[in-house]
Amino acid sequence: MAEEPGPDLVAWPAEFADRYRRAGYWQGRTLGGLLREWSARHAARTALVAGDDRWTYAELDERVDRLAAGLHRIGLRPGDRVVVHLPNVPEFVVLCFALFRLGAAPVLALPAHRSSEISYLCTTSGAVAYVAPRTHAGFDYRALAAEVRRSVATLRHVLTVEELSELAPAESAALPEPEPGSVALFLLSGGTTGLPKLIPRTHDDYAYNVRASAEVCQLDTTTVYLAALPAAHNFALGCPGVLGTLGAGGTVVLAPSPSPPDAFPLIERERVTVTALVPPLAMLWIEAAGVARRDLSSLRMLQVGGAKLAPQVAAQVRPRLGCRLQQVYGMAEGLLCFTRPEDPDEIVLNTQGRPMSPADEVRIVDPDGADVPPGEVGELLTRGPYTLRGYYRAAAHNARAFTADGFYRTGDLVRATPSGHLVVTGRAKDVINRGGEKISAVEVEGHLLAHPDVLDAALVGMPDPMLGERGCAYVVPRTPGLTLAAVNDFLRTRGLADYKLPDRLEVIERLPGTGVGKVDKNALAADIAAKLTPRST
């Protein structure tokens, strides 16, 4: 049975909101207003590069104003929701800022989403408009748009990218400034099960998210940021991403895809200094760098987040890509942790960073909710000035996802080092129960990735009538001929207990991924379960 919608929005309690304002975390500024400030400060500097298009800050700001006026003219108003389903094109940036200025909220879908996800997002958010390309990467979005229009009663407008330019009048119009505490945008939860929850982010909290992450990452006017991941992804949008780069007066370069053939020429041509990837893409870049024959020497920092980066892979970033690694652990729900530029290699290679803000509150607890001793593994709970207090229209889920005093239950298992850095050890549910012996999938995967013939790996549970579950390793090999016996012999040399060794090996060309760059373990578990199910004849 579907959840009954509860209160649409869960606000920060007044005592916390007042505290964050007094401390200067929330500054009462809107995202649309911030672009106006950035444009005044850096008017003639290049703000955005996409293909042959190069826009200054002044040009970007003017385009935003005109589109906001056009959207207002067709009836969009403060509080309206608009599902934005665009790839990395300049219109994505213009549309988001135009909606910020209107006080309407973009719901940021990912390019890989299809009719099931888009219909759900439109229905759940009560969207009045949906914006998509006509076609992109071989997919025709027009049929999807027609299907969504038929199924979502609240939609008044279904627009293509090409139609956006037709909406913008020759001159802008004065519009009232939205409230800084109102919802600026909706991000999507990054879980690997079910449809995503909607994450409301306010102007106040997301502006702080962007500003503080840009400061931690030391962005400035010399920064050239490559948006390789989808810009609709929180990591690429505001951690510090597109918005953080614009706030620092730098230049954003939009890549059509994160693949080396698309990204490497842009790094060379635009002298890109910073970009962000998820671990599977980082491994792909490391492999490609040696044969691509592209000048990547401008790259100063590679951020890697979205999932845990194995130390064996982390150690290859500097020698293969020639840049500093920054590990990032965080979530669209809020909390961000970064390794810092001054951190020693031991910290950078083996931890996922420490919380960004002095106001981030972190607890590590056991299954009963009690704090674990220092250095022990437990579930991470967090609250702070940019961590949500509740998903949108999800009262029943919120009752499980948050403690009574407002801490968000991340579901991640971590341990804290004496320096306050976090080491992610797995998911609370990413554990295989092999006859009562608990196996952390992340731990085994880290050892698998150390094998010289393994490019990528994932461990999932497979049903077993005697033990309940056994471990199945899905492996992407560097060379053919990899066997289970050889893999397990290697794992034994690394000191892994026998009960943690995979019981089965599946060799595949690539691991399936979710829309936000995580390995789709549901697909792998379903695949092995199907292979183990006897077929009737």
Coordinates of C-alpha atoms in Angstrom, one line a residue:
M1 CA 0.0 0.0 0.0
A2 CA 1.3 3.4 -0.9
E3 CA 2.1 5.9 1.9
E4 CA -0.5 8.5 2.6
P5 CA 1.0 12.0 2.0
G6 CA 1.6 13.6 5.4
P7 CA 2.6 17.2 5.9
D8 CA 4.2 18.4 2.7
L9 CA 7.2 20.0 4.3
V10 CA 9.0 19.5 7.6
A11 CA 10.7 22.8 8.7
W12 CA 13.6 23.2 11.1
P13 CA 12.4 24.0 14.6
A14 CA 12.5 27.7 15.4
E15 CA 15.3 27.3 17.9
F16 CA 17.5 25.7 15.3
A17 CA 16.6 28.2 12.5
D18 CA 17.3 31.1 14.8
R19 CA 20.6 29.6 15.8
Y20 CA 21.7 29.1 12.1
R21 CA 20.7 32.7 11.3
R22 CA 22.6 34.2 14.2
A23 CA 25.7 32.1 13.4
G24 CA 25.6 33.4 9.8
Y25 CA 25.0 30.1 8.1
W26 CA 21.7 31.3 6.8
Q27 CA 22.1 34.8 5.4
G28 CA 18.6 35.5 4.1
R29 CA 19.7 35.4 0.4
T30 CA 18.0 33.6 -2.5
L31 CA 19.8 31.6 -5.2
G32 CA 18.4 33.9 -7.9
G33 CA 19.6 36.9 -6.0
L34 CA 23.0 35.4 -5.5
L35 CA 23.5 35.1 -9.3
R36 CA 22.7 38.8 -9.6
E37 CA 25.4 39.6 -7.0
W38 CA 27.9 37.3 -8.8
S39 CA 27.1 38.9 -12.1
A40 CA 27.7 42.4 -10.8
R41 CA 31.0 41.3 -9.4
H42 CA 32.2 39.3 -12.4
A43 CA 30.2 40.8 -15.3
A44 CA 32.8 40.3 -18.1
R45 CA 34.2 37.0 -16.9
T46 CA 33.2 33.8 -18.7
A47 CA 30.6 32.0 -16.6
L48 CA 29.5 29.2 -18.8
V49 CA 31.0 27.1 -21.7
A50 CA 28.9 24.6 -23.6
G51 CA 30.2 23.4 -27.0
D52 CA 30.8 26.6 -29.0
D53 CA 28.7 28.8 -26.6
R54 CA 30.6 31.0 -24.2
W55 CA 28.5 33.2 -21.9
T56 CA 29.8 35.9 -19.6
Y57 CA 28.2 36.4 -16.1
A58 CA 26.3 39.4 -17.5
E59 CA 24.9 37.4 -20.4
L60 CA 23.9 34.5 -18.2
D61 CA 22.2 36.9 -15.7
E62 CA 20.3 38.7 -18.6
R63 CA 19.1 35.3 -20.1
V64 CA 17.9 34.2 -16.7
D65 CA 15.9 37.4 -16.2
R66 CA 14.3 37.2 -19.6
L67 CA 13.3 33.5 -19.2
A68 CA 11.9 34.2 -15.7
A69 CA 9.7 36.9 -17.3
G70 CA 8.6 34.5 -20.0
L71 CA 7.7 31.8 -17.5
H72 CA 5.8 34.3 -15.4
R73 CA 3.9 35.4 -18.5
I74 CA 2.6 31.8 -19.2
G75 CA 1.3 31.6 -15.6
L76 CA 4.1 30.1 -13.5
R77 CA 4.0 31.5 -10.0
P78 CA 5.8 31.3 -6.6
G79 CA 5.4 27.8 -5.1
D80 CA 4.9 26.0 -8.4
R81 CA 6.9 22.9 -9.1
V82 CA 8.5 22.2 -12.4
V83 CA 10.1 18.9 -13.3
V84 CA 13.4 19.7 -15.1
H85 CA 14.6 16.7 -17.2
L86 CA 17.5 18.1 -19.0
P87 CA 21.1 16.9 -19.9
N88 CA 24.1 19.1 -19.4
V89 CA 23.1 22.0 -21.7
P90 CA 23.2 25.7 -20.9
E91 CA 19.4 25.9 -20.8
F92 CA 19.5 23.7 -17.7
V93 CA 21.4 26.4 -15.8
V94 CA 19.3 29.3 -17.2
L95 CA 16.0 27.5 -16.4
C96 CA 17.0 26.6 -12.8
F97 CA 18.0 30.2 -12.0
A98 CA 14.9 31.5 -13.7
L99 CA 12.7 29.3 -11.5
F100 CA 14.7 30.4 -8.4
R101 CA 13.9 34.0 -9.3
L102 CA 10.3 33.2 -9.8
G103 CA 10.1 31.4 -6.5
A104 CA 9.1 28.3 -8.3
A105 CA 11.0 25.1 -7.5
P106 CA 12.7 22.9 -10.0
V107 CA 12.4 19.1 -9.4
L108 CA 15.7 17.8 -10.7
A109 CA 15.2 14.6 -12.7
L110 CA 18.2 12.8 -14.1
P111 CA 18.6 12.3 -17.9
A112 CA 18.4 8.5 -17.5
H113 CA 14.9 8.7 -15.9
R114 CA 12.1 7.4 -18.0
S115 CA 8.3 7.5 -17.9
S116 CA 7.9 5.6 -14.6
E117 CA 10.2 7.9 -12.7
I118 CA 9.0 11.1 -14.4
S119 CA 5.3 10.4 -13.9
Y120 CA 6.0 9.7 -10.2
L121 CA 8.0 12.9 -9.8
C122 CA 5.4 15.0 -11.5
T123 CA 2.5 13.4 -9.5
T124 CA 4.3 13.5 -6.1
S125 CA 5.4 17.1 -6.5
G126 CA 2.2 18.3 -8.0
A127 CA 4.2 19.7 -10.9
V128 CA 2.5 22.2 -13.2
A129 CA 5.2 22.0 -15.9
Y130 CA 7.7 19.5 -17.3
V131 CA 10.7 20.4 -19.4
A132 CA 12.8 18.0 -21.5
P133 CA 14.8 17.9 -24.7
R134 CA 13.2 16.7 -27.9
T135 CA 15.9 14.1 -28.3
H136 CA 19.1 13.3 -26.5
A137 CA 21.7 10.5 -26.7
G138 CA 19.5 8.6 -29.1
F139 CA 16.3 8.8 -26.9
D140 CA 13.2 10.5 -28.1
Y141 CA 11.7 12.4 -25.1
R142 CA 8.7 13.5 -27.0
A143 CA 6.8 10.2 -26.6
L144 CA 7.7 10.2 -22.9
A145 CA 6.4 13.8 -22.6
A146 CA 3.1 12.8 -24.3
E147 CA 2.7 9.9 -21.9
V148 CA 3.4 12.0 -18.9
R149 CA 1.0 14.7 -20.1
R150 CA -1.8 12.1 -20.3
S151 CA -1.1 10.7 -16.9
V152 CA -0.5 13.7 -14.7
A153 CA -3.6 15.9 -14.1
T154 CA -1.7 18.9 -12.6
L155 CA 0.5 19.5 -15.7
R156 CA -0.3 22.7 -17.5
H157 CA 2.8 23.0 -19.6
V158 CA 5.1 20.5 -21.3
L159 CA 8.0 22.3 -22.9
T160 CA 11.1 21.4 -24.9
V161 CA 14.4 23.1 -24.7
E162 CA 13.8 24.7 -28.0
E163 CA 10.5 26.2 -26.8
L164 CA 12.2 27.8 -23.8
S165 CA 14.0 30.4 -26.0
E166 CA 10.7 31.3 -27.6
L167 CA 9.2 32.1 -24.2
A168 CA 11.8 34.7 -23.3
P169 CA 10.7 38.2 -24.1
A170 CA 13.1 40.9 -25.4
E171 CA 13.1 42.6 -22.0
S172 CA 13.0 41.3 -18.5
A173 CA 10.3 42.2 -15.9
A174 CA 10.5 43.0 -12.3
L175 CA 9.5 40.1 -10.1
P176 CA 9.1 39.9 -6.3
E177 CA 11.9 38.2 -4.4
P178 CA 10.9 34.8 -2.9
E179 CA 11.3 34.1 0.8
P180 CA 14.8 32.8 1.7
G181 CA 13.2 30.1 3.8
S182 CA 11.0 28.8 1.0
V183 CA 11.9 25.7 -1.0
A184 CA 14.4 26.5 -3.8
L185 CA 14.6 23.1 -5.4
F186 CA 13.9 19.4 -5.0
L187 CA 16.7 16.9 -5.2
L188 CA 16.2 13.2 -5.3
S189 CA 17.2 10.6 -2.7
G190 CA 20.1 8.4 -3.9
G191 CA 18.9 5.1 -2.6
T192 CA 19.2 2.0 -4.8
T193 CA 15.7 0.6 -3.9
G194 CA 12.3 1.9 -5.1
L195 CA 11.5 5.2 -6.4
P196 CA 13.4 8.2 -5.1
K197 CA 12.0 10.5 -2.3
L198 CA 11.8 14.2 -2.9
I199 CA 14.3 16.3 -0.9
P200 CA 13.2 19.9 -0.3
R201 CA 16.2 22.3 -0.1
T202 CA 15.5 25.9 0.8
H203 CA 17.3 29.0 -0.5
D204 CA 18.9 29.5 2.9
D205 CA 20.2 26.0 3.4
Y206 CA 21.3 25.4 -0.2
A207 CA 23.1 28.7 -0.5
Y208 CA 25.1 27.8 2.6
N209 CA 25.7 24.3 1.2
V210 CA 27.2 25.9 -2.0
R211 CA 29.2 28.7 -0.2
A212 CA 30.7 26.5 2.4
S213 CA 31.7 23.7 0.0
A214 CA 33.3 26.2 -2.3
E215 CA 35.4 27.5 0.6
V216 CA 36.5 24.1 1.7
C217 CA 37.5 23.2 -1.9
Q218 CA 39.3 26.6 -2.2
L219 CA 37.6 27.6 -5.4
D220 CA 38.3 31.1 -6.8
T221 CA 38.3 33.1 -10.1
T222 CA 40.9 30.8 -11.6
T223 CA 38.7 27.7 -11.2
V224 CA 37.5 26.0 -14.3
Y225 CA 35.0 23.3 -13.3
L226 CA 34.0 20.5 -15.7
A227 CA 30.4 19.3 -15.0
A228 CA 31.1 15.8 -16.2
L229 CA 28.3 14.2 -14.1
P230 CA 24.7 15.3 -14.8
A231 CA 24.4 18.8 -13.5
A232 CA 21.0 17.8 -12.0
H233 CA 23.0 15.5 -9.6
N234 CA 23.6 17.2 -6.2
F235 CA 27.3 16.4 -6.4
A236 CA 27.8 18.3 -9.7
L237 CA 25.2 21.0 -8.9
G238 CA 26.2 22.3 -5.5
C239 CA 29.0 20.4 -3.8
P240 CA 30.5 22.8 -4.9
G241 CA 29.9 22.0 -8.5
V242 CA 28.2 24.4 -10.9
L243 CA 26.8 26.8 -8.3
G244 CA 29.9 26.8 -6.2
T245 CA 32.1 27.7 -9.2
L246 CA 29.8 30.5 -10.2
G247 CA 29.8 31.8 -6.6
A248 CA 33.6 31.9 -6.7
G249 CA 33.7 33.7 -10.1
G250 CA 35.1 30.7 -11.9
T251 CA 34.1 29.1 -15.2
V252 CA 31.7 26.2 -15.6
V253 CA 32.3 23.8 -18.6
L254 CA 29.4 21.5 -19.4
A255 CA 30.4 18.1 -20.7
P256 CA 27.8 16.1 -22.8
S257 CA 29.0 13.0 -20.9
P258 CA 31.7 11.9 -18.5
S259 CA 33.2 9.4 -20.9
P260 CA 37.0 10.1 -21.6
P261 CA 36.4 10.7 -25.3
D262 CA 34.0 13.6 -24.4
A263 CA 35.6 14.8 -21.2
F264 CA 39.4 14.7 -21.9
P265 CA 39.3 17.0 -25.0
L266 CA 37.4 19.6 -22.9
I267 CA 39.9 19.4 -20.1
E268 CA 42.7 20.0 -22.6
R269 CA 40.9 22.8 -24.5
E270 CA 39.4 24.7 -21.6
R271 CA 42.3 24.0 -19.1
V272 CA 39.9 22.5 -16.6
T273 CA 41.2 22.6 -13.0
V274 CA 38.5 20.7 -11.0
T275 CA 35.9 18.0 -11.7
A276 CA 33.9 15.4 -9.9
L277 CA 33.3 11.7 -10.6
V278 CA 31.7 8.6 -9.0
P279 CA 34.1 5.7 -8.4
P280 CA 33.3 3.6 -11.5
L281 CA 34.0 6.6 -13.7
A282 CA 37.2 7.4 -11.8
M283 CA 38.4 3.9 -12.5
L284 CA 37.5 4.4 -16.2
W285 CA 39.5 7.7 -16.3
I286 CA 42.5 6.1 -14.7
E287 CA 42.5 3.3 -17.3
A288 CA 42.0 5.7 -20.2
A289 CA 44.6 8.3 -19.1
G290 CA 47.5 6.2 -20.2
V291 CA 46.3 5.8 -23.8
A292 CA 44.2 8.9 -24.4
R293 CA 47.1 11.1 -25.5
R294 CA 45.4 14.2 -24.1
D295 CA 46.9 17.0 -22.1
L296 CA 45.3 16.8 -18.6
S297 CA 48.0 18.8 -16.9
S298 CA 45.7 21.7 -16.0
L299 CA 43.6 19.4 -13.7
R300 CA 44.5 20.2 -10.1
M301 CA 41.8 18.3 -8.2
L302 CA 39.5 15.3 -8.8
Q303 CA 36.6 14.9 -6.4
V304 CA 35.3 11.4 -6.0
G305 CA 32.1 10.6 -4.2
G306 CA 28.7 9.0 -4.5
A307 CA 30.1 5.7 -3.2
K308 CA 33.2 4.6 -1.4
L309 CA 36.4 4.8 -3.3
A310 CA 38.6 1.8 -2.6
P311 CA 42.1 2.8 -1.3
Q312 CA 43.7 0.7 -4.0
V313 CA 42.0 2.9 -6.6
A314 CA 42.5 6.1 -4.7
A315 CA 46.2 5.6 -4.8
Q316 CA 46.3 5.6 -8.6
V317 CA 44.7 9.0 -9.0
R318 CA 47.8 11.2 -8.6
P319 CA 50.2 9.0 -10.6
R320 CA 47.8 8.3 -13.4
L321 CA 45.8 11.6 -13.7
G322 CA 48.5 13.9 -12.3
C323 CA 46.1 15.7 -9.9
R324 CA 45.2 15.8 -6.2
L325 CA 42.4 13.5 -5.0
Q326 CA 39.6 14.8 -2.8
Q327 CA 37.4 12.2 -1.3
V328 CA 33.8 13.4 -0.8
Y329 CA 31.1 11.7 1.3
G330 CA 27.7 13.1 1.4
M331 CA 24.1 12.9 0.4
A332 CA 21.5 15.0 -1.3
E333 CA 19.7 15.1 2.1
G334 CA 22.5 17.3 3.4
L335 CA 25.7 16.3 5.2
L336 CA 28.9 16.8 3.2
C337 CA 32.3 15.5 4.3
F338 CA 35.5 16.3 2.4
T339 CA 39.2 15.5 2.7
R340 CA 41.0 18.8 2.8
P341 CA 43.8 20.0 0.5
E342 CA 46.2 20.0 3.6
D343 CA 45.3 16.5 4.6
P344 CA 48.2 14.0 4.4
D345 CA 48.0 11.1 1.9
E346 CA 47.1 8.6 4.6
I347 CA 43.9 10.5 5.3
V348 CA 43.1 11.3 1.6
L349 CA 43.6 7.7 0.5
N350 CA 41.8 5.9 3.4
T351 CA 39.0 8.1 4.6
Q352 CA 36.0 9.8 3.1
G353 CA 36.6 13.2 4.7
R354 CA 35.3 15.1 7.7
P355 CA 32.1 17.2 8.0
M356 CA 32.1 20.5 6.2
S357 CA 30.5 22.7 8.7
P358 CA 31.2 23.3 12.4
A359 CA 27.5 23.1 12.9
D360 CA 27.2 19.6 11.5
E361 CA 26.2 17.3 14.3
V362 CA 27.2 13.7 13.9
R363 CA 26.4 10.6 16.0
I364 CA 27.6 7.0 15.3
V365 CA 25.2 4.5 17.0
D366 CA 24.6 0.8 17.5
P367 CA 21.3 -0.9 16.4
D368 CA 19.8 0.2 19.7
G369 CA 20.5 3.8 19.1
A370 CA 23.3 4.1 21.7
D371 CA 26.6 5.9 20.8
V372 CA 29.3 3.4 20.0
P373 CA 32.8 3.8 21.6
P374 CA 35.3 6.0 19.6
G375 CA 36.7 4.2 16.6
E376 CA 33.9 1.6 16.5
V377 CA 31.6 1.0 13.5
G378 CA 28.0 2.1 13.8
E379 CA 25.2 3.8 11.8
L380 CA 25.7 7.5 11.1
L381 CA 23.1 10.0 12.3
T382 CA 23.3 13.7 11.4
R383 CA 21.6 17.0 11.6
G384 CA 22.7 20.5 10.8
P385 CA 22.0 23.8 8.9
Y386 CA 21.8 22.1 5.5
T387 CA 20.5 18.7 6.4
L388 CA 16.7 18.2 5.8
R389 CA 14.3 17.5 8.6
G390 CA 11.9 15.5 6.4
Y391 CA 11.3 14.3 2.9
Y392 CA 8.4 15.9 0.9
R393 CA 5.0 14.3 1.4
A394 CA 6.4 11.2 3.2
A395 CA 5.2 11.3 6.8
A396 CA 5.3 7.6 7.3
H397 CA 8.8 7.3 5.9
N398 CA 10.0 10.3 7.9
A399 CA 8.9 8.6 11.1
R400 CA 11.4 5.8 10.3
A401 CA 14.1 8.0 8.7
F402 CA 14.5 10.6 11.5
T403 CA 14.9 10.4 15.3
A404 CA 12.5 12.1 17.6
D405 CA 15.1 14.9 18.1
G406 CA 15.6 15.5 14.3
F407 CA 18.7 13.4 13.5
Y408 CA 18.6 11.9 10.0
R409 CA 19.3 8.2 9.9
T410 CA 21.7 7.9 6.9
G411 CA 21.7 4.1 6.8
D412 CA 25.5 4.2 6.3
L413 CA 27.9 2.3 8.5
V414 CA 31.0 4.4 9.4
R415 CA 33.7 4.7 12.0
A416 CA 35.4 7.9 13.0
T417 CA 39.2 8.3 13.1
P418 CA 40.9 10.3 16.0
S419 CA 41.1 13.3 13.6
G420 CA 37.3 13.3 13.0
H421 CA 37.5 11.9 9.5
L422 CA 34.9 9.2 8.6
V423 CA 35.6 5.9 7.1
V424 CA 32.5 4.4 5.4
T425 CA 32.4 0.6 5.9
G426 CA 29.1 -0.2 4.2
R427 CA 25.4 0.2 4.4
A428 CA 23.4 -1.0 7.4
K429 CA 21.6 -3.3 5.0
D430 CA 24.5 -4.1 2.7
V431 CA 25.5 -7.1 4.8
I432 CA 25.3 -10.7 3.8
N433 CA 24.1 -13.1 6.5
R434 CA 25.9 -16.4 5.7
G435 CA 24.5 -18.8 8.3
G436 CA 24.8 -16.3 11.0
E437 CA 28.2 -14.9 10.0
K438 CA 27.8 -11.3 8.9
I439 CA 29.8 -10.2 5.8
S440 CA 30.3 -6.6 4.9
A441 CA 30.0 -6.3 1.1
V442 CA 32.1 -3.2 1.1
E443 CA 35.0 -4.8 2.9
V444 CA 35.2 -7.8 0.5
E445 CA 34.8 -5.5 -2.5
G446 CA 37.8 -3.4 -1.4
H447 CA 39.9 -6.6 -1.4
L448 CA 38.6 -7.7 -4.8
L449 CA 39.6 -4.4 -6.3
A450 CA 43.1 -4.9 -5.1
H451 CA 43.4 -7.9 -7.4
P452 CA 45.6 -6.9 -10.4
D453 CA 43.2 -8.5 -12.9
V454 CA 40.0 -7.0 -11.5
L455 CA 38.8 -3.7 -12.8
D456 CA 35.5 -3.4 -10.9
A457 CA 33.6 -5.6 -8.5
A458 CA 30.5 -6.0 -6.4
L459 CA 29.4 -8.6 -3.8
V460 CA 25.8 -9.5 -3.4
G461 CA 23.9 -12.1 -1.4
M462 CA 22.4 -15.1 -3.3
P463 CA 19.7 -17.3 -1.7
D464 CA 20.9 -20.6 -0.2
P465 CA 18.6 -23.3 1.3
M466 CA 21.1 -24.2 4.0
L467 CA 22.8 -21.0 5.0
G468 CA 20.1 -18.5 4.0
E469 CA 22.6 -16.5 1.9
R470 CA 26.0 -17.0 0.3
G471 CA 28.2 -14.4 -1.3
C472 CA 28.3 -13.9 -5.1
A473 CA 31.1 -11.7 -6.5
Y474 CA 30.3 -9.9 -9.8
V475 CA 33.6 -9.0 -11.4
V476 CA 34.7 -6.9 -14.4
P477 CA 38.1 -8.3 -15.4
R478 CA 41.1 -6.6 -16.9
T479 CA 42.1 -9.8 -18.7
P480 CA 40.1 -13.0 -19.5
G481 CA 40.4 -16.3 -17.6
L482 CA 39.6 -15.1 -14.0
T483 CA 38.4 -18.0 -11.9
L484 CA 36.8 -18.2 -8.4
A485 CA 39.7 -20.4 -7.1
A486 CA 42.3 -17.8 -8.2
V487 CA 40.3 -14.9 -6.7
N488 CA 39.8 -16.7 -3.4
D489 CA 43.5 -17.7 -3.2
F490 CA 44.3 -14.0 -3.6
L491 CA 41.8 -12.9 -1.0
R492 CA 43.3 -15.4 1.5
T493 CA 46.7 -13.8 0.9
R494 CA 45.2 -10.5 2.1
G495 CA 44.1 -12.1 5.3
L496 CA 40.4 -12.4 4.6
A497 CA 38.5 -15.0 6.7
D498 CA 37.3 -18.1 4.8
Y499 CA 33.6 -17.4 5.5
K500 CA 33.9 -14.0 3.8
L501 CA 35.3 -15.6 0.5
P502 CA 32.8 -15.4 -2.4
D503 CA 31.0 -18.7 -3.0
R504 CA 30.4 -17.9 -6.7
L505 CA 32.0 -15.7 -9.3
E506 CA 30.1 -14.0 -12.2
V507 CA 32.3 -12.3 -14.8
I508 CA 30.6 -9.5 -16.6
E509 CA 31.6 -6.6 -19.0
R510 CA 30.3 -3.8 -16.7
L511 CA 28.4 -3.4 -13.4
P512 CA 24.8 -2.1 -13.8
G513 CA 24.4 1.4 -12.4
T514 CA 21.6 3.5 -10.9
G515 CA 20.7 7.0 -12.1
V516 CA 23.0 8.5 -9.5
G517 CA 26.1 6.5 -10.2
K518 CA 25.8 3.8 -7.6
V519 CA 26.1 0.1 -8.4
D520 CA 22.6 -1.3 -8.9
K521 CA 22.9 -4.2 -6.5
N522 CA 19.2 -4.9 -6.8
A523 CA 19.8 -5.8 -10.4
L524 CA 22.7 -8.1 -9.6
A525 CA 20.8 -9.8 -6.8
A526 CA 17.8 -10.4 -9.1
D527 CA 20.2 -11.7 -11.8
I528 CA 21.8 -14.3 -9.6
A529 CA 18.5 -15.3 -8.0
A530 CA 17.1 -15.9 -11.5
K531 CA 20.1 -18.0 -12.4
L532 CA 19.6 -20.1 -9.3
T533 CA 15.9 -20.6 -9.9
P534 CA 15.1 -24.0 -11.6
R535 CA 13.4 -23.5 -14.9
S536 CA 10.3 -25.6 -15.6
T537 CA 10.4 -27.6 -18.9

